[in-house]
CSV table of C-alpha atoms in Angstrom, one decimal:
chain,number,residue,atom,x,y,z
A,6,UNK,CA,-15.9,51.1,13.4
A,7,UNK,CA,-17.6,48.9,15.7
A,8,UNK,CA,-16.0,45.6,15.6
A,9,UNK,CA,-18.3,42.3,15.0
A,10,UNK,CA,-19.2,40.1,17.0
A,11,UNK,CA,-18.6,36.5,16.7
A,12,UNK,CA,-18.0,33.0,17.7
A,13,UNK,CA,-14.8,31.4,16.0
A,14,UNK,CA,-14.3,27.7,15.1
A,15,UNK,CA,-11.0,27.1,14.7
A,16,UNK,CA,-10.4,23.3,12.0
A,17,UNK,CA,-7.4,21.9,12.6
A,18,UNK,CA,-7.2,18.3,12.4
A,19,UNK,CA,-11.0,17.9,11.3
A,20,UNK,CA,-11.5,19.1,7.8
A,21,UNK,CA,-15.5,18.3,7.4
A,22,UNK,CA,-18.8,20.2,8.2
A,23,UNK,CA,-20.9,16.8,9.1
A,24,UNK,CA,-20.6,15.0,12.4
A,25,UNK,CA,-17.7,17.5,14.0
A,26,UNK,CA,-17.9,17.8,17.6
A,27,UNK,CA,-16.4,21.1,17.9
A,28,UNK,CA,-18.8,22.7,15.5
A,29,UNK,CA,-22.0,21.0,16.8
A,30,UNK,CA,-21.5,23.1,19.7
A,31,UNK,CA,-20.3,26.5,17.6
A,32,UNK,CA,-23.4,26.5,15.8
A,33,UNK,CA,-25.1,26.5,19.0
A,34,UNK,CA,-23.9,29.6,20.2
A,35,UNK,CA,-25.2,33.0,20.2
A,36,UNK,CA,-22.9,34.5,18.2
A,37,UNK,CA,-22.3,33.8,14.5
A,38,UNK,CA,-19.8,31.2,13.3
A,39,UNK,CA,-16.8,32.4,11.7
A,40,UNK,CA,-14.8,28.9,10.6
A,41,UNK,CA,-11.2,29.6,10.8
A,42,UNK,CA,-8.1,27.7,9.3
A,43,UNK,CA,-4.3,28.8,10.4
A,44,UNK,CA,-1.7,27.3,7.9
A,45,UNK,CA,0.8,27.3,10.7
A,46,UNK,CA,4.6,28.4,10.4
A,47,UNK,CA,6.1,26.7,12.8
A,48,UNK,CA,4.9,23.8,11.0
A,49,UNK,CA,5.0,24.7,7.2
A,50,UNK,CA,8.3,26.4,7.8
A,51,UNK,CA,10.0,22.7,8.0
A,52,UNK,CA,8.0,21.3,4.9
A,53,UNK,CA,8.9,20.7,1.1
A,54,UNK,CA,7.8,22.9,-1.1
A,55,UNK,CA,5.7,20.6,-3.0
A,56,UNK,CA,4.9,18.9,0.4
A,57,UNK,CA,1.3,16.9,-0.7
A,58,UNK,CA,-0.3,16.8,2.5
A,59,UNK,CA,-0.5,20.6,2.6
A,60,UNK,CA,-2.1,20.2,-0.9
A,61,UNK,CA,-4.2,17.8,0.4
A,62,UNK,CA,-5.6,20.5,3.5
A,63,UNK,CA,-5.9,23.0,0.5
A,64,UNK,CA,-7.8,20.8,-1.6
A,65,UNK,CA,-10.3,19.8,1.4
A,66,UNK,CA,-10.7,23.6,2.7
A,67,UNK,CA,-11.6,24.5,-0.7
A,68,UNK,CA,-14.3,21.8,-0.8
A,69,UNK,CA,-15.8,23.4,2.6
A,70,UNK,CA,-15.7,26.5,1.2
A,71,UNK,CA,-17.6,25.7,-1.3
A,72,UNK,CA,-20.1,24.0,1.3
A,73,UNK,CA,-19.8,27.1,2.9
A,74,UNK,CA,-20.5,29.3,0.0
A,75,UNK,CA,-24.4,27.8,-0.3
A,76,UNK,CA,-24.9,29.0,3.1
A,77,UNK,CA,-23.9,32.5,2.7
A,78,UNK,CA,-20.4,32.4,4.3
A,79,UNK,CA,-17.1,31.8,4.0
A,80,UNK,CA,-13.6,30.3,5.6
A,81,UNK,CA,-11.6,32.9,7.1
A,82,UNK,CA,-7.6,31.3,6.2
A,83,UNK,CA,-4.8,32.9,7.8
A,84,UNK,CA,-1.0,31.7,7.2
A,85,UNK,CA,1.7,33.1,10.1
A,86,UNK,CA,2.6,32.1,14.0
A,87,UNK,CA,-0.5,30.6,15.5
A,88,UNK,CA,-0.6,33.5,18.3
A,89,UNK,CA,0.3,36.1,16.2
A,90,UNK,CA,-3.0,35.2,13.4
A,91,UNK,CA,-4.8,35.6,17.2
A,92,UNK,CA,-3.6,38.4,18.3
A,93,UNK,CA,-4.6,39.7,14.9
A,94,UNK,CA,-8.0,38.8,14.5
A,95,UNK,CA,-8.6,40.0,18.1
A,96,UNK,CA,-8.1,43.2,16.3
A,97,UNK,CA,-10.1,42.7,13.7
A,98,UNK,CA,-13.8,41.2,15.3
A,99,UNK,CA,-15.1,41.2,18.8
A,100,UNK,CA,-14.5,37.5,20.2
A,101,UNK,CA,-16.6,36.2,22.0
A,102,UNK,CA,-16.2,33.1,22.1
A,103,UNK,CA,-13.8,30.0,20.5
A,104,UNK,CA,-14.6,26.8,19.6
A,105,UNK,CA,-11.9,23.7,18.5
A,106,UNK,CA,-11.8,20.2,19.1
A,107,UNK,CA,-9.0,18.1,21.4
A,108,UNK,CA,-5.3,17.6,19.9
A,109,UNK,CA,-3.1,15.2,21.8
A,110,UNK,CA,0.5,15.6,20.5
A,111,UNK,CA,2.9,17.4,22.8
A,112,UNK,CA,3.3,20.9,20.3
A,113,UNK,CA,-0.4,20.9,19.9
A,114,UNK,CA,-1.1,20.8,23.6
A,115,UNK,CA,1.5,23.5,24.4
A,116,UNK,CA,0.4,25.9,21.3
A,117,UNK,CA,-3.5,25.3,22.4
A,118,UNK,CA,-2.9,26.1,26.0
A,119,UNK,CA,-1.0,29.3,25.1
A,120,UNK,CA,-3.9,30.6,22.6
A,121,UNK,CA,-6.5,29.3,25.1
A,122,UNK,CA,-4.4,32.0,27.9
A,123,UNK,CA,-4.2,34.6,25.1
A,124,UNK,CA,-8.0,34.4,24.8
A,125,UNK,CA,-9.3,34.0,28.0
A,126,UNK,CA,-6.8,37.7,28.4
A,127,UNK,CA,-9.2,39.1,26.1
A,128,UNK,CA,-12.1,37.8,28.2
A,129,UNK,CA,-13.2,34.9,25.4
A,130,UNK,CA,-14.9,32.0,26.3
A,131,UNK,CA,-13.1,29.1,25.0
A,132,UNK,CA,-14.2,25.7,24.7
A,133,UNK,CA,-12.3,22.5,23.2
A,134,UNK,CA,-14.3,18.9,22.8
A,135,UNK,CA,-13.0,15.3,21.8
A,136,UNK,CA,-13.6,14.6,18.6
A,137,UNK,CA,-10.7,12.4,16.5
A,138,UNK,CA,-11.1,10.0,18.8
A,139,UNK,CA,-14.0,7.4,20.4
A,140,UNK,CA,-11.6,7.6,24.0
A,141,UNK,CA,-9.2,10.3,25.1
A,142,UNK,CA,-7.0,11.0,27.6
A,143,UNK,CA,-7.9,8.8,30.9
A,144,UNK,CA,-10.7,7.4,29.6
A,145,UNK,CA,-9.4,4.3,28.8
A,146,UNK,CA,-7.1,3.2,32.3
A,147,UNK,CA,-5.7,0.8,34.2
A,148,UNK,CA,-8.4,-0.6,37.9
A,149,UNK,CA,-5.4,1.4,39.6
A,150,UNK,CA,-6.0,4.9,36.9
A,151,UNK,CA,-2.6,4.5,35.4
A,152,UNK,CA,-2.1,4.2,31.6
A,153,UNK,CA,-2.3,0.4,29.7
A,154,UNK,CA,1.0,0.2,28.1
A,155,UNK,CA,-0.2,-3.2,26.7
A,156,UNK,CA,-2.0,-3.3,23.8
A,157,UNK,CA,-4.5,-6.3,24.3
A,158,UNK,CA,-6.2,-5.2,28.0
A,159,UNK,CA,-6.2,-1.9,26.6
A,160,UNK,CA,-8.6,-3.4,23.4
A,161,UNK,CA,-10.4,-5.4,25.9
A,162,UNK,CA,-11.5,-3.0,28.1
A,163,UNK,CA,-12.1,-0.2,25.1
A,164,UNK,CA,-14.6,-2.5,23.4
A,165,UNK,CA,-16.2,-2.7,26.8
A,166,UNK,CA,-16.4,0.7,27.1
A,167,UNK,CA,-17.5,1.4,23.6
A,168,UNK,CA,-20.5,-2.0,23.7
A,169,UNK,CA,-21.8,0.3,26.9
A,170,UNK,CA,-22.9,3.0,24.5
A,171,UNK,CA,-22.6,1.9,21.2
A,172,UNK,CA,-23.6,3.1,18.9
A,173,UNK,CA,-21.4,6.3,19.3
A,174,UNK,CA,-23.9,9.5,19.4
A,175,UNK,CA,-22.7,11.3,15.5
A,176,UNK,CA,-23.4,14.6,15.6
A,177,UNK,CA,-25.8,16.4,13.0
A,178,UNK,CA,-24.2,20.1,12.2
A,179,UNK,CA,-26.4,20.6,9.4
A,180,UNK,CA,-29.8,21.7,11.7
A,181,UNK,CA,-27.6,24.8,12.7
A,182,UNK,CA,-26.3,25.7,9.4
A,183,UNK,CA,-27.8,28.9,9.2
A,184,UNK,CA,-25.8,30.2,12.3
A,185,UNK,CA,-22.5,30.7,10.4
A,186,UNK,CA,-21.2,34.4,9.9
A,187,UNK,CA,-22.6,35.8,6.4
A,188,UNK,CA,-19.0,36.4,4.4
A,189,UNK,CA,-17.1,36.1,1.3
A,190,UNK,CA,-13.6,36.1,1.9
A,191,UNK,CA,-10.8,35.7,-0.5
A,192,UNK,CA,-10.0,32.0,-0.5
A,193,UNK,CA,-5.9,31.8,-0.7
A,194,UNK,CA,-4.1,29.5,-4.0
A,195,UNK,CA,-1.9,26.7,-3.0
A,196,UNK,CA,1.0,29.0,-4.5
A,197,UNK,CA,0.0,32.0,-2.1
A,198,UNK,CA,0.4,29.6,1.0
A,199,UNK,CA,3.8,29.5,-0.4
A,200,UNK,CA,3.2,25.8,-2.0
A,201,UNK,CA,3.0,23.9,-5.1
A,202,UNK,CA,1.1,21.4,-6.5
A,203,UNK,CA,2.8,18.0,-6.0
A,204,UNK,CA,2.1,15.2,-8.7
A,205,UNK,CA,1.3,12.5,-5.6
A,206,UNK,CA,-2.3,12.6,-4.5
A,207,UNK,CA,-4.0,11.8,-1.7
A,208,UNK,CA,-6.9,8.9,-2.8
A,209,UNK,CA,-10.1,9.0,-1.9
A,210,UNK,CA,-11.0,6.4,0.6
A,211,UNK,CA,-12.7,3.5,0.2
A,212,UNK,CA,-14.9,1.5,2.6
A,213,UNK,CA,-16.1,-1.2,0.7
A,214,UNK,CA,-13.1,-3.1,0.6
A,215,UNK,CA,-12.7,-3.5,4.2
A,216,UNK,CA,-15.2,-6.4,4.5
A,217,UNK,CA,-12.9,-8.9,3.5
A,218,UNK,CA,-9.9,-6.6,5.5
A,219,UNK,CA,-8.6,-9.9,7.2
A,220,UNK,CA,-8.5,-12.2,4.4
A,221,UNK,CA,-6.5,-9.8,2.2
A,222,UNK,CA,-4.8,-7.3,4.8
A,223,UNK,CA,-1.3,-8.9,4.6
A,224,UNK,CA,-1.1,-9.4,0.8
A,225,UNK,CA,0.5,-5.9,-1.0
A,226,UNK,CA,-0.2,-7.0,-4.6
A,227,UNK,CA,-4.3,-7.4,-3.3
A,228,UNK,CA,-5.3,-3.7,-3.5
A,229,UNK,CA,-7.6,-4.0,-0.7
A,230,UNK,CA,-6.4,-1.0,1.2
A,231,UNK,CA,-9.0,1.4,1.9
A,232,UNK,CA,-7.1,4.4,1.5
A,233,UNK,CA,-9.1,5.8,5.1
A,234,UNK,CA,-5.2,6.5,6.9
A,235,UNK,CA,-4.9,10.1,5.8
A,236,UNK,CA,-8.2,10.8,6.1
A,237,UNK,CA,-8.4,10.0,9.8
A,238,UNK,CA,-5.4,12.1,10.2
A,239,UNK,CA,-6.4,15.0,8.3
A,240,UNK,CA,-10.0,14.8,9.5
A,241,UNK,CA,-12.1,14.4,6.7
A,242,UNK,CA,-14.0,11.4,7.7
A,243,UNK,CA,-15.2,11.2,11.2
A,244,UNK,CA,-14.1,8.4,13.6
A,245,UNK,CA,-17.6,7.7,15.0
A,246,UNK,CA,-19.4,7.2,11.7
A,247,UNK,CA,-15.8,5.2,10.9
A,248,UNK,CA,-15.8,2.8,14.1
A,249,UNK,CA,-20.1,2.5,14.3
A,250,UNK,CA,-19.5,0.7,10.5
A,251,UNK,CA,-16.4,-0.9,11.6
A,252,UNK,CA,-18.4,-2.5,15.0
A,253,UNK,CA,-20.6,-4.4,12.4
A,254,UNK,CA,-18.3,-5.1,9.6
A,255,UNK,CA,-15.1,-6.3,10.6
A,256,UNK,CA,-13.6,-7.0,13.4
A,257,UNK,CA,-9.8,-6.9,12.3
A,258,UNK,CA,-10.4,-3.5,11.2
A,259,UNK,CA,-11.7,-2.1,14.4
A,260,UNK,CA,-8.9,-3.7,16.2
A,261,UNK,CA,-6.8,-1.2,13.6
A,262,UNK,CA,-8.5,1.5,14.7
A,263,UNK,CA,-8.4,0.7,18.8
A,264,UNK,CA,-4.7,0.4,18.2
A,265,UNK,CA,-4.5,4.3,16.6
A,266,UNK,CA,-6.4,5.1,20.0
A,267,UNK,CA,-3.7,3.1,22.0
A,268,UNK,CA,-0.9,5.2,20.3
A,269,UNK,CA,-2.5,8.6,20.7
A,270,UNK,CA,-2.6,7.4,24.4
A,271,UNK,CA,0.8,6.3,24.2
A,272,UNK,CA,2.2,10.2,23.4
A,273,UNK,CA,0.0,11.7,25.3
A,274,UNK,CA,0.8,9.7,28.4
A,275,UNK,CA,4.3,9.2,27.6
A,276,UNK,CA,5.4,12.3,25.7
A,277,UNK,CA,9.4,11.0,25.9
A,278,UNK,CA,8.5,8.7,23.0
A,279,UNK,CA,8.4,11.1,20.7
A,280,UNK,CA,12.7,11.4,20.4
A,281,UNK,CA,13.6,8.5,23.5
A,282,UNK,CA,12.7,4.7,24.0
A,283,UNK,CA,10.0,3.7,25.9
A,284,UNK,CA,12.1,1.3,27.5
A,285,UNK,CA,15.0,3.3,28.7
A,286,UNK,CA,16.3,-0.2,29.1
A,287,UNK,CA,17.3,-0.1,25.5
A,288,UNK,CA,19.4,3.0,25.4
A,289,UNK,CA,22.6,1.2,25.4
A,290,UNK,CA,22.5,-0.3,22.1
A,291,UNK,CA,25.5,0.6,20.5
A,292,UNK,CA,23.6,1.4,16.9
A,293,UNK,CA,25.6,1.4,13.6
A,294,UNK,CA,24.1,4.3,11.6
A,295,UNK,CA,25.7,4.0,8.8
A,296,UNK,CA,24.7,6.7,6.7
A,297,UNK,CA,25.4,5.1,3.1
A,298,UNK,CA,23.6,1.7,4.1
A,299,UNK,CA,20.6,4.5,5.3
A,300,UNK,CA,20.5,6.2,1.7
A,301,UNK,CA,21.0,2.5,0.1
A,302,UNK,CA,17.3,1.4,2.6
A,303,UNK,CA,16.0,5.7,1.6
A,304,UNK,CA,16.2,4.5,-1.6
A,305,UNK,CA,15.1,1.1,-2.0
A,306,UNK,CA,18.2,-0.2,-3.1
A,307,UNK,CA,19.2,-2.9,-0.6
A,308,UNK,CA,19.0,-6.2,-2.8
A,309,UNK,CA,16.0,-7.1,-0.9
A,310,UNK,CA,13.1,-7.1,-3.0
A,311,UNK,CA,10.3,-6.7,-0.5
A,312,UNK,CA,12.2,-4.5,1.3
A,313,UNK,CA,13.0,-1.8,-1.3
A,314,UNK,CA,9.5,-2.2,-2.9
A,315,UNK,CA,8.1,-0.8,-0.3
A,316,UNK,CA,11.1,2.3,-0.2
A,317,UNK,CA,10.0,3.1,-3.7
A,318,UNK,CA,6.5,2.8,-3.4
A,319,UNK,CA,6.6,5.2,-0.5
A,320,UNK,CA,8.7,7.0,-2.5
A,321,UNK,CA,6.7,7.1,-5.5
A,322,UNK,CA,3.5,7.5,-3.7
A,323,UNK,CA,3.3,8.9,-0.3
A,324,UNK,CA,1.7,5.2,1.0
A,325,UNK,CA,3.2,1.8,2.0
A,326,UNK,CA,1.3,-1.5,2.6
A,327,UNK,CA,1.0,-2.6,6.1
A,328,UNK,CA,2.7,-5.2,6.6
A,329,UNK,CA,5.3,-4.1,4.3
A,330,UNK,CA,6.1,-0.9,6.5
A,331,UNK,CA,7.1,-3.6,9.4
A,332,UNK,CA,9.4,-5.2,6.9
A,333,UNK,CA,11.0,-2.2,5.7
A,334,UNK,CA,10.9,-1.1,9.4
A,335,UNK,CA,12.2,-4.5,11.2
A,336,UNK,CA,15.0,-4.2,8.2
A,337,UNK,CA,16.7,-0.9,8.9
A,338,UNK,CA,16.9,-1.3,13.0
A,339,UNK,CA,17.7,-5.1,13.3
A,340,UNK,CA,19.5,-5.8,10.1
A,341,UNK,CA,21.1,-2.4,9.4
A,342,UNK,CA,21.4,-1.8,13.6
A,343,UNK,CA,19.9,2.1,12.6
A,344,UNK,CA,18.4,3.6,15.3
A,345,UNK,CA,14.5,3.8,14.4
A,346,UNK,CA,14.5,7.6,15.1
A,347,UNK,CA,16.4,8.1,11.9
A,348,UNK,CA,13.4,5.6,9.8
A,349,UNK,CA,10.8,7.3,12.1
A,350,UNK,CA,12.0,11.1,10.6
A,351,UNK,CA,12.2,9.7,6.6
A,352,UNK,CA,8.6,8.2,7.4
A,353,UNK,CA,7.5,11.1,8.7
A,354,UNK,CA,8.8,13.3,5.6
A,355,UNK,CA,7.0,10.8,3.0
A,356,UNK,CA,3.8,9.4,4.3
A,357,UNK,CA,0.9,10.9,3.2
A,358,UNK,CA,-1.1,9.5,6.6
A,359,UNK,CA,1.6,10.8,8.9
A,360,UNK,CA,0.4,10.8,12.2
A,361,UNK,CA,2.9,11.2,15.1
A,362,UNK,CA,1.7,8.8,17.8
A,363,UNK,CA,1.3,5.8,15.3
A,364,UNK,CA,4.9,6.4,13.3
A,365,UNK,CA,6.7,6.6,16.8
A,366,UNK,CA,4.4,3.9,18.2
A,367,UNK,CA,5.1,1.5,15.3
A,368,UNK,CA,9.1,2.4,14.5
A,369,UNK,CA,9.4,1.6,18.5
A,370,UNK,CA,7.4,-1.5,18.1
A,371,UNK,CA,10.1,-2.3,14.9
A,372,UNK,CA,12.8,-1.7,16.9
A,373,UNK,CA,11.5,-3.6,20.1
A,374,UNK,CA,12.0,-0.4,22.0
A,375,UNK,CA,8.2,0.6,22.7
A,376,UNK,CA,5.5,-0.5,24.6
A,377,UNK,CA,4.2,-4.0,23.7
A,378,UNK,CA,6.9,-4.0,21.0
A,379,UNK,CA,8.0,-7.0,19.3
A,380,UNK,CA,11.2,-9.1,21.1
A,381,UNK,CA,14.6,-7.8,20.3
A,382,UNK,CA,15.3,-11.2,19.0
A,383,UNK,CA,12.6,-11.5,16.4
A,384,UNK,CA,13.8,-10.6,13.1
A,385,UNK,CA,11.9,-10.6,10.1
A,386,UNK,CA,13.3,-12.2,7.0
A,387,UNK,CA,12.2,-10.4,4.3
A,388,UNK,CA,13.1,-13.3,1.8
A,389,UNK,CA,10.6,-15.5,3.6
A,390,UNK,CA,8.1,-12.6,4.0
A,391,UNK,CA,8.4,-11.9,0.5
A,392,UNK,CA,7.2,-16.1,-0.3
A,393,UNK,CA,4.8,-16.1,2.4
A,394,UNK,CA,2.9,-12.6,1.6
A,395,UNK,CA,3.8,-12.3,-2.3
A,396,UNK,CA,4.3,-15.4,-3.8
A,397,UNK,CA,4.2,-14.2,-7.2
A,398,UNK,CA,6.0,-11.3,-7.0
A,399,UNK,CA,3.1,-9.4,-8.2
A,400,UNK,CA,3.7,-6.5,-5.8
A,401,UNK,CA,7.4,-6.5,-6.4
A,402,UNK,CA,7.5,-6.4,-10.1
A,403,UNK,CA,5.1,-3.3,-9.9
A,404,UNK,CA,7.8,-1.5,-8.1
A,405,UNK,CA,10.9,-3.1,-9.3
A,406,UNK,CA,10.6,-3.4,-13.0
A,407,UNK,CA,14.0,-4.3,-13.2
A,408,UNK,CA,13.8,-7.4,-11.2
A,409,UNK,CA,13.7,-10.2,-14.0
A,410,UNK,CA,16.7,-8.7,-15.6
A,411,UNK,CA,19.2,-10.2,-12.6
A,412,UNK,CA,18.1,-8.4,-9.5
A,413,UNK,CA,21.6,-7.5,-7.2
A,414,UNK,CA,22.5,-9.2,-4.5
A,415,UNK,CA,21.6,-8.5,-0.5
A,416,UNK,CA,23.8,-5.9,0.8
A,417,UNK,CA,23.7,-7.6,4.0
A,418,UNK,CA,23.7,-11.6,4.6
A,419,UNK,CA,20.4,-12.3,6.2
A,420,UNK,CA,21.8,-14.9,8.8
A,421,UNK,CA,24.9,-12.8,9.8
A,422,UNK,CA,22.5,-9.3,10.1
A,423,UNK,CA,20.5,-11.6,12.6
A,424,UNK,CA,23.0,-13.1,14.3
A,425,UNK,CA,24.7,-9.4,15.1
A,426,UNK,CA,21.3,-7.6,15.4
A,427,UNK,CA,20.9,-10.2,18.8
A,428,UNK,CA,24.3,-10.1,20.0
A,429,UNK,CA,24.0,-6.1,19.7
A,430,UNK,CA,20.7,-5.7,21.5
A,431,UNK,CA,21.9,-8.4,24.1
A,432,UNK,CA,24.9,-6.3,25.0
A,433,UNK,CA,23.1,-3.1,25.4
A,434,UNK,CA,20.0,-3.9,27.3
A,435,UNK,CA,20.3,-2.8,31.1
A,436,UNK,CA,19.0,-5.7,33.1
């Protein structure tokens, strides 16, 4: 049989048909478009069962697919090792060309530069694009071209970048939606992924409560969250469309969403970060890890109201209120002494919005061990966060319904955690 040929976009982190980079330029290519998803092993493999963000990629391929299906064609979804599903379909059709946008984590790199040598073997043409974010890479440096590792000149000089060409060009896929390969294949259930359904869902975002984002952001009991984190992660909104609204509706929120970008830049720079401390200055600290006190913080069960509504509501949910997380966060490495790593991985394991640069970004910013980070000697009180950001215990009560009935006490004195959380950090900084 004569194999066919065809151009391959390959969705990853980028779940939509409208404005994807990657795809604008498929479209465009000689060759049919066959749209490609690879549930990845060396990713699943690791995952619960029930895990909800894989339900939540099902969920969202199934909606393209439906897309797909009033234009003749179909996805193509393969589950196994990524090069192994390539060395496969090189079998099957005659490549001629691959398509995919930019990841910046340290396994995606290292998995896309080994399929991108598999390929070119095979004499493909590949081609990758930015697309998750507005700035990538180097884009965003230093007069000198090294890295910002500050958060604030890194903003300044990004919203200078981005004012020189706002707004951000949005790319219309739909004018070549007749160049996608002419298909019906077999879309895969949840349970032949090897998954289940979970009972946590992913919520649909919401934009129109972002206008008053800096009046409400640091209140948990207002519901003013817009519900956009895992859908940046996971793709399904795109970032330009995202950050052109943001530029002319709030300016707390774009600073949000330059702060993602500084992150991603972080890892990508900096790939250490991802297990070590960005200042190796810290990696003396003599940490506690006390396992029991970790299950006690796992499972909201500290005597700290804020503290453990926030654990169950993760817990419960998948999501945790901003300023909550830096709470919860502050709590386990200053008042607990845990090293963040160990919040970072149980963070990782629960949160629906996920997203590697921003958890290790933020736990190291808890811990005062990142870039920018907060001083070693600031440490939240979460009884005084708790009157200053929920005076009415609205948020608690949701999540504690037990609190009126004589809520325990603290299982660590606030002024004693402080005082030790100082005295530890002070004695294992390297001058």
């Amino acid at each position: 049989m004569v194999k066919q040929e065809v151009a391959v976009f390959w969705f990853r982190r980028d779940l939509r048909l409208e404005d994807n980079v990657g795809l604008f330029h498929a479209l465009q290519s000689n060759y049919p478009v066959l749209p490609l998803f690879i549930f990845d092993d060396d990713i699943l493999d690791s995952l619960p069962k029930n895990d909800v963000r894989v339900g939540f990629i099902h969920e969202s391929l199934s909606k393209i697919n439906s897309k797909l299906h009033e234009l003749g064609s179909s996805f193509l979804i393969r589950k196994g090792k990524t090069a192994a599903v390539w060395q496969s379909l090189i079998q099957e059709f005659d490549i001629k060309e691959v398509f995919f946008n930019k990841d910046y984590e340290p396994y995606a790199i290292k998995r896309d530069q080994e399929i991108w040598e598999l390929l070119e073997a095979n004499n493909t043409k590949v081609s990758s694009y930015k697309d998750q974010v507005i700035f990538e890479e180097k884009e965003i440096t230093k007069a000198d071209g090294l890295p910002y590792t500050v958060y604030t000149p890194y903003k300044n000089k990004w919203l200078e970048k981005y004012k020189s060409i706002a707004p951000v060009t949005e790319f219309d896929t739909s004018i070549y939606g007749s160049n996608f390969y002419k298909n019906n294949f077999d879309f895969p259930t949840l349970e032949h992924i090897g998954f289940v359904e979970s009972s946590i869902k992913v919520k649909p975002h919401n934009l129109t409560k972002i206008s008053h984002y800096h009046e409400t952001r640091d209140f948990p009991a207002i519901d003013s969250t817009s519900y956009l984190s895992p859908h940046l992660r996971f793709g399904t909104v795109s970032i330009r469309k995202l950050v052109n609204w943001a530029a002319h509706k709030n300016d707390v929120f774009l600073s949000e969403l330059i702060w993602r970008e500084f992150f991603m830049q972080i890892l990508f720079s900096f790939p250490k970060v991802m297990d070590d401390n960005f200042k190796s200055a810290y990696d003396g600290i003599q940490w506690r890890n006390n396992e029991e006190e970790f299950k006690r913080w796992c499972n909201g069960t500290t005597g700290y109201p804020m503290v453990d509504a926030g654990m169950r509501q993760l817990n419960e949910t998948g999501y945790m209120h901003n300023r909550v997380r830096m709470v919860v966060a502050s709590f386990l490495c200053k008042h607990l002494l845990i090293q963040w790593q160990w919040g970072e991985a149980y963070f990782a394991e629960k949160l629906l919005d996920y997203d590697l640069s921003a958890n290790v970004g933020n736990w190291q910013w808890a811990a005062g061990t990142g870039c920018d980070a907060a001083p070693y000697f600031r440490v939240f009180n979460p009884e005084i966060q708790l009157k200053k950001f929920d005076e009415k215990g609205i948020y608690i009560r949701k999540w504690i319904p037990e609190f009126d009935l004589g809520y325990g006490k603290p299982m660590v004195d606030h002024a004693m955690a402080r005082d030790r959380a100082i005295a530890t950090y002070k004695a294992g900084i390297s001058k």
